């Protein structure tokens, strides 16, 4: 068998157009694997709610109508899962956390996201701001399915995907860091794929 | 006042005996709903960054096990007081 001049961009680790490599240790996938640490919550939009609480205990609530009345952005991002698959150029619609938190007064440094079903994940508040994070409600032109975290999930694509809490129900803004579901059992507290921060001490 | 205590290393033999057994046969109590069960009866989720065992009665997390290169982490905070059979011991 002769194979001449076939260079897969995935195999070479280079993206077309000379864009940067994949993060270290990642491989490309075309499908969208579904990872879940428990039963998939099926939350109807009618009863869906998002709560943001600040370090002073002030609570802000959005129901589905309130959330989707906010300005929505379309964005295309690369996803990097700590189980080593990466999926490039995924197309989403959602509400920027800058928009969501615009009226929320806080001096907290940390955020802890909670999900329907009990999942949690922690990250510095600054990683949710400046156009880096969204409450995503549509994927690839369709409403977000429960398998992918619908009706709404957090999306923080510059960190490993476990930080992008599916079925997000609350974001607590805190003065102290509080390790989440995976961060408390071996996974890295920050999870930057470009520095390959998979496990404690990486 | 003097405490009658030893260095934790003194527990090495006893812990080694317990951690060498088949943990799936161990029974414990769900911290959430108090059901008693063998770990083998838990609902296991494997399509995840680690293994997650959940209570068949209430879906609460019983244990989480993460396996990294050369290291593993086990969190059992969802189970109270595991009971082990010690094969061959009396
Ligand atoms: Zn239970």
PDB file of N, CA and C and ligand atoms in Angstrom, chain B residues 30-35 55-60 62, ligand 1:
ATOM      1  N   UNK B  30     -25.440   4.139  52.818  1.00  0.00           N
ATOM      2  CA  UNK B  30     -25.527   5.383  52.061  1.00  0.00           C
ATOM      3  C   UNK B  30     -25.668   6.548  53.037  1.00  0.00           C
ATOM      4  N   UNK B  31     -24.779   7.541  52.921  1.00  0.00           N
ATOM      5  CA  UNK B  31     -24.827   8.688  53.841  1.00  0.00           C
ATOM      6  C   UNK B  31     -26.077   9.519  53.640  1.00  0.00           C
ATOM      7  N   UNK B  32     -26.688   9.385  52.471  1.00  0.00           N
ATOM      8  CA  UNK B  32     -27.863  10.217  52.172  1.00  0.00           C
ATOM      9  C   UNK B  32     -29.174   9.581  52.639  1.00  0.00           C
ATOM     10  N   UNK B  33     -29.397   8.299  52.286  1.00  0.00           N
ATOM     11  CA  UNK B  33     -30.699   7.686  52.593  1.00  0.00           C
ATOM     12  C   UNK B  33     -30.587   6.538  53.593  1.00  0.00           C
ATOM     13  N   UNK B  34     -29.365   6.257  54.062  1.00  0.00           N
ATOM     14  CA  UNK B  34     -29.129   5.254  55.114  1.00  0.00           C
ATOM     15  C   UNK B  34     -29.354   3.805  54.679  1.00  0.00           C
ATOM     16  N   UNK B  35     -29.624   3.584  53.385  1.00  0.00           N
ATOM     17  CA  UNK B  35     -29.746   2.208  52.903  1.00  0.00           C
ATOM     18  C   UNK B  35     -28.409   1.493  53.075  1.00  0.00           C
ATOM     19  N   UNK B  55     -25.906   5.382  44.767  1.00  0.00           N
ATOM     20  CA  UNK B  55     -26.832   4.567  45.545  1.00  0.00           C
ATOM     21  C   UNK B  55     -28.014   4.144  44.672  1.00  0.00           C
ATOM     22  N   UNK B  56     -28.351   2.832  44.635  1.00  0.00           N
ATOM     23  CA  UNK B  56     -29.494   2.397  43.832  1.00  0.00           C
ATOM     24  C   UNK B  56     -30.816   2.896  44.411  1.00  0.00           C
ATOM     25  N   UNK B  57     -30.822   3.304  45.668  1.00  0.00           N
ATOM     26  CA  UNK B  57     -32.055   3.773  46.291  1.00  0.00           C
ATOM     27  C   UNK B  57     -32.323   5.242  46.050  1.00  0.00           C
ATOM     28  N   UNK B  58     -31.278   6.072  46.083  1.00  0.00           N
ATOM     29  CA  UNK B  58     -31.526   7.524  46.047  1.00  0.00           C
ATOM     30  C   UNK B  58     -30.626   8.263  45.055  1.00  0.00           C
ATOM     31  N   UNK B  59     -29.756   7.547  44.338  1.00  0.00           N
ATOM     32  CA  UNK B  59     -28.876   8.152  43.321  1.00  0.00           C
ATOM     33  C   UNK B  59     -27.772   9.050  43.894  1.00  0.00           C
ATOM     34  N   UNK B  60     -27.666   9.146  45.205  1.00  0.00           N
ATOM     35  CA  UNK B  60     -26.584   9.941  45.786  1.00  0.00           C
ATOM     36  C   UNK B  60     -25.232   9.287  45.464  1.00  0.00           C
ATOM     37  N   UNK B  62     -21.958   7.551  46.127  1.00  0.00           N
ATOM     38  CA  UNK B  62     -21.353   6.759  47.195  1.00  0.00           C
ATOM     39  C   UNK B  62     -19.840   6.879  47.169  1.00  0.00           C
TER      40      UNK B  62
HETATM   41 ZN1  LIG C   1     -29.029   6.351  49.170  1.00  0.00          ZN
END
